[in-house]
Amino acid sequence: MKTSPTRTGPIGTGPIRTFTRLTFANRASAVYLALVGGAMAVATLEPLFTTSPDASLIWVWPALFTFPAFGFVAWLGEAGWGGDAPTWFFVGDIVLSALVQSLALGAVWQGLRGRRRGRLTTAS
């Protein structure tokens, strides 16, 4: 009969849960990801409703919203494909950059708020 290993810490404090919480489950990261997701949705739908030859320039906005990380990952793609990176890499670059920056934003948010939850005591 196999026994389950004992837990040494509180339930739900593993590194994957912390990563997920910092990336998605705080207000700052959620607002940022909604902004980037909205910009990507508009950039995807805009060419369907316009006949302008400059319709693809709308993709500048999602790239700008993810700029610091986007620049580094785009540089790696340019080095790998020699200036001819495929479209899927460009979109994946925006998504990866948004997730990295959301993680950083969540870490800053947690650092600014402090870890005061759960430390309240009752007055006697």
mmCIF file with all atom_site columns, C-alpha atoms in Angstrom:
data_model
loop_
_atom_site.group_PDB
_atom_site.id
_atom_site.type_symbol
_atom_site.label_atom_id
_atom_site.label_alt_id
_atom_site.label_comp_id
_atom_site.label_asym_id
_atom_site.label_entity_id
_atom_site.label_seq_id
_atom_site.pdbx_PDB_ins_code
_atom_site.Cartn_x
_atom_site.Cartn_y
_atom_site.Cartn_z
_atom_site.occupancy
_atom_site.B_iso_or_equiv
_atom_site.pdbx_formal_charge
_atom_site.auth_seq_id
_atom_site.auth_comp_id
_atom_site.auth_asym_id
_atom_site.auth_atom_id
_atom_site.pdbx_PDB_model_num
ATOM 1   C CA . MET A 1 1   ? 0.000   0.000  0.000   1.00 0.00 ? 1   MET A CA 1
ATOM 2   C CA . LYS A 1 2   ? 1.428   3.342  -1.033  1.00 0.00 ? 2   LYS A CA 1
ATOM 3   C CA . THR A 1 3   ? 1.263   6.313  1.241   1.00 0.00 ? 3   THR A CA 1
ATOM 4   C CA . SER A 1 4   ? 1.207   9.898  0.129   1.00 0.00 ? 4   SER A CA 1
ATOM 5   C CA . PRO A 1 5   ? 4.185   12.074 1.028   1.00 0.00 ? 5   PRO A CA 1
ATOM 6   C CA . THR A 1 6   ? 3.673   14.485 3.858   1.00 0.00 ? 6   THR A CA 1
ATOM 7   C CA . ARG A 1 7   ? 3.463   18.175 3.108   1.00 0.00 ? 7   ARG A CA 1
ATOM 8   C CA . THR A 1 8   ? 5.983   20.396 4.768   1.00 0.00 ? 8   THR A CA 1
ATOM 9   C CA . GLY A 1 9   ? 4.260   23.703 4.082   1.00 0.00 ? 9   GLY A CA 1
ATOM 10  C CA . PRO A 1 10  ? 0.773   25.102 3.740   1.00 0.00 ? 10  PRO A CA 1
ATOM 11  C CA . ILE A 1 11  ? -1.375  23.645 0.991   1.00 0.00 ? 11  ILE A CA 1
ATOM 12  C CA . GLY A 1 12  ? -1.138  25.495 -2.288  1.00 0.00 ? 12  GLY A CA 1
ATOM 13  C CA . THR A 1 13  ? 2.160   27.333 -1.903  1.00 0.00 ? 13  THR A CA 1
ATOM 14  C CA . GLY A 1 14  ? 4.129   25.525 -4.582  1.00 0.00 ? 14  GLY A CA 1
ATOM 15  C CA . PRO A 1 15  ? 6.147   27.302 -7.242  1.00 0.00 ? 15  PRO A CA 1
ATOM 16  C CA . ILE A 1 16  ? 3.590   26.677 -10.014 1.00 0.00 ? 16  ILE A CA 1
ATOM 17  C CA . ARG A 1 17  ? 0.769   28.119 -7.922  1.00 0.00 ? 17  ARG A CA 1
ATOM 18  C CA . THR A 1 18  ? 2.904   31.141 -7.033  1.00 0.00 ? 18  THR A CA 1
ATOM 19  C CA . PHE A 1 19  ? 3.811   31.655 -10.698 1.00 0.00 ? 19  PHE A CA 1
ATOM 20  C CA . THR A 1 20  ? 0.147   31.425 -11.717 1.00 0.00 ? 20  THR A CA 1
ATOM 21  C CA . ARG A 1 21  ? -0.961  33.769 -8.947  1.00 0.00 ? 21  ARG A CA 1
ATOM 22  C CA . LEU A 1 22  ? 1.637   36.375 -9.845  1.00 0.00 ? 22  LEU A CA 1
ATOM 23  C CA . THR A 1 23  ? 0.940   36.149 -13.586 1.00 0.00 ? 23  THR A CA 1
ATOM 24  C CA . PHE A 1 24  ? -2.871  36.025 -13.660 1.00 0.00 ? 24  PHE A CA 1
ATOM 25  C CA . ALA A 1 25  ? -4.547  36.340 -10.258 1.00 0.00 ? 25  ALA A CA 1
ATOM 26  C CA . ASN A 1 26  ? -3.972  39.939 -9.252  1.00 0.00 ? 26  ASN A CA 1
ATOM 27  C CA . ARG A 1 27  ? -5.570  43.164 -10.413 1.00 0.00 ? 27  ARG A CA 1
ATOM 28  C CA . ALA A 1 28  ? -2.526  44.723 -12.032 1.00 0.00 ? 28  ALA A CA 1
ATOM 29  C CA . SER A 1 29  ? -1.712  41.651 -14.130 1.00 0.00 ? 29  SER A CA 1
ATOM 30  C CA . ALA A 1 30  ? -5.356  41.085 -15.055 1.00 0.00 ? 30  ALA A CA 1
ATOM 31  C CA . VAL A 1 31  ? -5.766  44.667 -16.294 1.00 0.00 ? 31  VAL A CA 1
ATOM 32  C CA . TYR A 1 32  ? -2.512  44.463 -18.247 1.00 0.00 ? 32  TYR A CA 1
ATOM 33  C CA . LEU A 1 33  ? -3.415  41.133 -19.870 1.00 0.00 ? 33  LEU A CA 1
ATOM 34  C CA . ALA A 1 34  ? -6.890  42.462 -20.730 1.00 0.00 ? 34  ALA A CA 1
ATOM 35  C CA . LEU A 1 35  ? -5.293  45.495 -22.380 1.00 0.00 ? 35  LEU A CA 1
ATOM 36  C CA . VAL A 1 36  ? -2.915  43.372 -24.456 1.00 0.00 ? 36  VAL A CA 1
ATOM 37  C CA . GLY A 1 37  ? -5.644  40.835 -25.279 1.00 0.00 ? 37  GLY A CA 1
ATOM 38  C CA . GLY A 1 38  ? -7.994  43.612 -26.362 1.00 0.00 ? 38  GLY A CA 1
ATOM 39  C CA . ALA A 1 39  ? -5.311  45.147 -28.565 1.00 0.00 ? 39  ALA A CA 1
ATOM 40  C CA . MET A 1 40  ? -4.672  41.743 -30.155 1.00 0.00 ? 40  MET A CA 1
ATOM 41  C CA . ALA A 1 41  ? -8.404  41.192 -30.735 1.00 0.00 ? 41  ALA A CA 1
ATOM 42  C CA . VAL A 1 42  ? -8.734  44.596 -32.411 1.00 0.00 ? 42  VAL A CA 1
ATOM 43  C CA . ALA A 1 43  ? -5.616  43.939 -34.488 1.00 0.00 ? 43  ALA A CA 1
ATOM 44  C CA . THR A 1 44  ? -7.012  40.579 -35.578 1.00 0.00 ? 44  THR A CA 1
ATOM 45  C CA . LEU A 1 45  ? -10.452 41.894 -36.490 1.00 0.00 ? 45  LEU A CA 1
ATOM 46  C CA . GLU A 1 46  ? -9.455  45.245 -38.024 1.00 0.00 ? 46  GLU A CA 1
ATOM 47  C CA . PRO A 1 47  ? -8.292  43.887 -41.414 1.00 0.00 ? 47  PRO A CA 1
ATOM 48  C CA . LEU A 1 48  ? -11.711 42.223 -41.825 1.00 0.00 ? 48  LEU A CA 1
ATOM 49  C CA . PHE A 1 49  ? -13.493 45.594 -41.738 1.00 0.00 ? 49  PHE A CA 1
ATOM 50  C CA . THR A 1 50  ? -11.138 47.792 -43.737 1.00 0.00 ? 50  THR A CA 1
ATOM 51  C CA . THR A 1 51  ? -9.712  47.741 -47.238 1.00 0.00 ? 51  THR A CA 1
ATOM 52  C CA . SER A 1 52  ? -6.789  50.023 -46.459 1.00 0.00 ? 52  SER A CA 1
ATOM 53  C CA . PRO A 1 53  ? -3.375  48.711 -47.500 1.00 0.00 ? 53  PRO A CA 1
ATOM 54  C CA . ASP A 1 54  ? -2.056  49.881 -44.114 1.00 0.00 ? 54  ASP A CA 1
ATOM 55  C CA . ALA A 1 55  ? -4.382  47.605 -42.142 1.00 0.00 ? 55  ALA A CA 1
ATOM 56  C CA . SER A 1 56  ? -1.508  45.450 -40.884 1.00 0.00 ? 56  SER A CA 1
ATOM 57  C CA . LEU A 1 57  ? 0.028   48.442 -39.095 1.00 0.00 ? 57  LEU A CA 1
ATOM 58  C CA . ILE A 1 58  ? -2.541  47.956 -36.336 1.00 0.00 ? 58  ILE A CA 1
ATOM 59  C CA . TRP A 1 59  ? -0.252  45.194 -34.991 1.00 0.00 ? 59  TRP A CA 1
ATOM 60  C CA . VAL A 1 60  ? 2.094   47.916 -33.771 1.00 0.00 ? 60  VAL A CA 1
ATOM 61  C CA . TRP A 1 61  ? -0.153  48.499 -30.739 1.00 0.00 ? 61  TRP A CA 1
ATOM 62  C CA . PRO A 1 62  ? 0.061   45.030 -29.170 1.00 0.00 ? 62  PRO A CA 1
ATOM 63  C CA . ALA A 1 63  ? 3.806   45.094 -29.814 1.00 0.00 ? 63  ALA A CA 1
ATOM 64  C CA . LEU A 1 64  ? 4.129   48.482 -28.111 1.00 0.00 ? 64  LEU A CA 1
ATOM 65  C CA . PHE A 1 65  ? 2.111   47.322 -25.086 1.00 0.00 ? 65  PHE A CA 1
ATOM 66  C CA . THR A 1 66  ? 4.616   44.488 -24.639 1.00 0.00 ? 66  THR A CA 1
ATOM 67  C CA . PHE A 1 67  ? 7.645   46.506 -25.696 1.00 0.00 ? 67  PHE A CA 1
ATOM 68  C CA . PRO A 1 68  ? 10.566  45.845 -23.361 1.00 0.00 ? 68  PRO A CA 1
ATOM 69  C CA . ALA A 1 69  ? 10.181  42.067 -23.485 1.00 0.00 ? 69  ALA A CA 1
ATOM 70  C CA . PHE A 1 70  ? 8.908   42.130 -27.078 1.00 0.00 ? 70  PHE A CA 1
ATOM 71  C CA . GLY A 1 71  ? 12.078  43.845 -28.286 1.00 0.00 ? 71  GLY A CA 1
ATOM 72  C CA . PHE A 1 72  ? 14.318  41.168 -26.792 1.00 0.00 ? 72  PHE A CA 1
ATOM 73  C CA . VAL A 1 73  ? 12.301  38.212 -28.068 1.00 0.00 ? 73  VAL A CA 1
ATOM 74  C CA . ALA A 1 74  ? 11.914  39.832 -31.512 1.00 0.00 ? 74  ALA A CA 1
ATOM 75  C CA . TRP A 1 75  ? 15.677  40.311 -31.613 1.00 0.00 ? 75  TRP A CA 1
ATOM 76  C CA . LEU A 1 76  ? 16.146  36.594 -30.938 1.00 0.00 ? 76  LEU A CA 1
ATOM 77  C CA . GLY A 1 77  ? 13.685  35.775 -33.733 1.00 0.00 ? 77  GLY A CA 1
ATOM 78  C CA . GLU A 1 78  ? 15.466  38.048 -36.172 1.00 0.00 ? 78  GLU A CA 1
ATOM 79  C CA . ALA A 1 79  ? 18.755  36.379 -35.293 1.00 0.00 ? 79  ALA A CA 1
ATOM 80  C CA . GLY A 1 80  ? 17.251  32.939 -35.796 1.00 0.00 ? 80  GLY A CA 1
ATOM 81  C CA . TRP A 1 81  ? 15.360  33.560 -39.030 1.00 0.00 ? 81  TRP A CA 1
ATOM 82  C CA . GLY A 1 82  ? 17.555  36.290 -40.470 1.00 0.00 ? 82  GLY A CA 1
ATOM 83  C CA . GLY A 1 83  ? 14.828  38.926 -40.771 1.00 0.00 ? 83  GLY A CA 1
ATOM 84  C CA . ASP A 1 84  ? 12.186  36.593 -42.195 1.00 0.00 ? 84  ASP A CA 1
ATOM 85  C CA . ALA A 1 85  ? 10.405  35.359 -39.062 1.00 0.00 ? 85  ALA A CA 1
ATOM 86  C CA . PRO A 1 86  ? 7.003   33.706 -39.663 1.00 0.00 ? 86  PRO A CA 1
ATOM 87  C CA . THR A 1 87  ? 3.734   35.274 -38.514 1.00 0.00 ? 87  THR A CA 1
ATOM 88  C CA . TRP A 1 88  ? 3.169   32.644 -35.830 1.00 0.00 ? 88  TRP A CA 1
ATOM 89  C CA . PHE A 1 89  ? 6.446   33.674 -34.228 1.00 0.00 ? 89  PHE A CA 1
ATOM 90  C CA . PHE A 1 90  ? 5.392   37.324 -34.188 1.00 0.00 ? 90  PHE A CA 1
ATOM 91  C CA . VAL A 1 91  ? 2.072   36.528 -32.470 1.00 0.00 ? 91  VAL A CA 1
ATOM 92  C CA . GLY A 1 92  ? 3.761   34.069 -30.097 1.00 0.00 ? 92  GLY A CA 1
ATOM 93  C CA . ASP A 1 93  ? 6.322   36.753 -29.308 1.00 0.00 ? 93  ASP A CA 1
ATOM 94  C CA . ILE A 1 94  ? 3.558   39.136 -28.245 1.00 0.00 ? 94  ILE A CA 1
ATOM 95  C CA . VAL A 1 95  ? 1.901   36.461 -26.092 1.00 0.00 ? 95  VAL A CA 1
ATOM 96  C CA . LEU A 1 96  ? 5.178   35.383 -24.446 1.00 0.00 ? 96  LEU A CA 1
ATOM 97  C CA . SER A 1 97  ? 6.197   38.991 -23.834 1.00 0.00 ? 97  SER A CA 1
ATOM 98  C CA . ALA A 1 98  ? 2.814   39.791 -22.286 1.00 0.00 ? 98  ALA A CA 1
ATOM 99  C CA . LEU A 1 99  ? 3.071   36.804 -19.926 1.00 0.00 ? 99  LEU A CA 1
ATOM 100 C CA . VAL A 1 100 ? 6.625   37.687 -18.873 1.00 0.00 ? 100 VAL A CA 1
ATOM 101 C CA . GLN A 1 101 ? 5.677   41.289 -18.201 1.00 0.00 ? 101 GLN A CA 1
ATOM 102 C CA . SER A 1 102 ? 2.503   40.217 -16.410 1.00 0.00 ? 102 SER A CA 1
ATOM 103 C CA . LEU A 1 103 ? 4.633   38.058 -14.105 1.00 0.00 ? 103 LEU A CA 1
ATOM 104 C CA . ALA A 1 104 ? 6.954   40.990 -13.421 1.00 0.00 ? 104 ALA A CA 1
ATOM 105 C CA . LEU A 1 105 ? 3.995   43.298 -12.843 1.00 0.00 ? 105 LEU A CA 1
ATOM 106 C CA . GLY A 1 106 ? 2.453   40.782 -10.432 1.00 0.00 ? 106 GLY A CA 1
ATOM 107 C CA . ALA A 1 107 ? 5.719   40.525 -8.501  1.00 0.00 ? 107 ALA A CA 1
ATOM 108 C CA . VAL A 1 108 ? 5.941   44.309 -8.225  1.00 0.00 ? 108 VAL A CA 1
ATOM 109 C CA . TRP A 1 109 ? 2.273   44.473 -7.199  1.00 0.00 ? 109 TRP A CA 1
ATOM 110 C CA . GLN A 1 110 ? 2.823   41.892 -4.470  1.00 0.00 ? 110 GLN A CA 1
ATOM 111 C CA . GLY A 1 111 ? 5.958   43.663 -3.294  1.00 0.00 ? 111 GLY A CA 1
ATOM 112 C CA . LEU A 1 112 ? 4.181   47.006 -3.045  1.00 0.00 ? 112 LEU A CA 1
ATOM 113 C CA . ARG A 1 113 ? 1.186   45.551 -1.223  1.00 0.00 ? 113 ARG A CA 1
ATOM 114 C CA . GLY A 1 114 ? 3.272   43.461 1.137   1.00 0.00 ? 114 GLY A CA 1
ATOM 115 C CA . ARG A 1 115 ? 2.218   40.164 2.596   1.00 0.00 ? 115 ARG A CA 1
ATOM 116 C CA . ARG A 1 116 ? -0.079  41.431 5.321   1.00 0.00 ? 116 ARG A CA 1
ATOM 117 C CA . ARG A 1 117 ? -2.990  39.093 4.702   1.00 0.00 ? 117 ARG A CA 1
ATOM 118 C CA . GLY A 1 118 ? -3.512  36.487 7.370   1.00 0.00 ? 118 GLY A CA 1
ATOM 119 C CA . ARG A 1 119 ? -1.573  38.394 10.017  1.00 0.00 ? 119 ARG A CA 1
ATOM 120 C CA . LEU A 1 120 ? -4.511  40.140 11.608  1.00 0.00 ? 120 LEU A CA 1
ATOM 121 C CA . THR A 1 121 ? -4.987  39.402 15.272  1.00 0.00 ? 121 THR A CA 1
ATOM 122 C CA . THR A 1 122 ? -7.970  39.986 17.499  1.00 0.00 ? 122 THR A CA 1
ATOM 123 C CA . ALA A 1 123 ? -7.754  42.513 20.263  1.00 0.00 ? 123 ALA A CA 1
ATOM 124 C CA . SER A 1 124 ? -8.296  41.027 23.711  1.00 0.00 ? 124 SER A CA 1
#
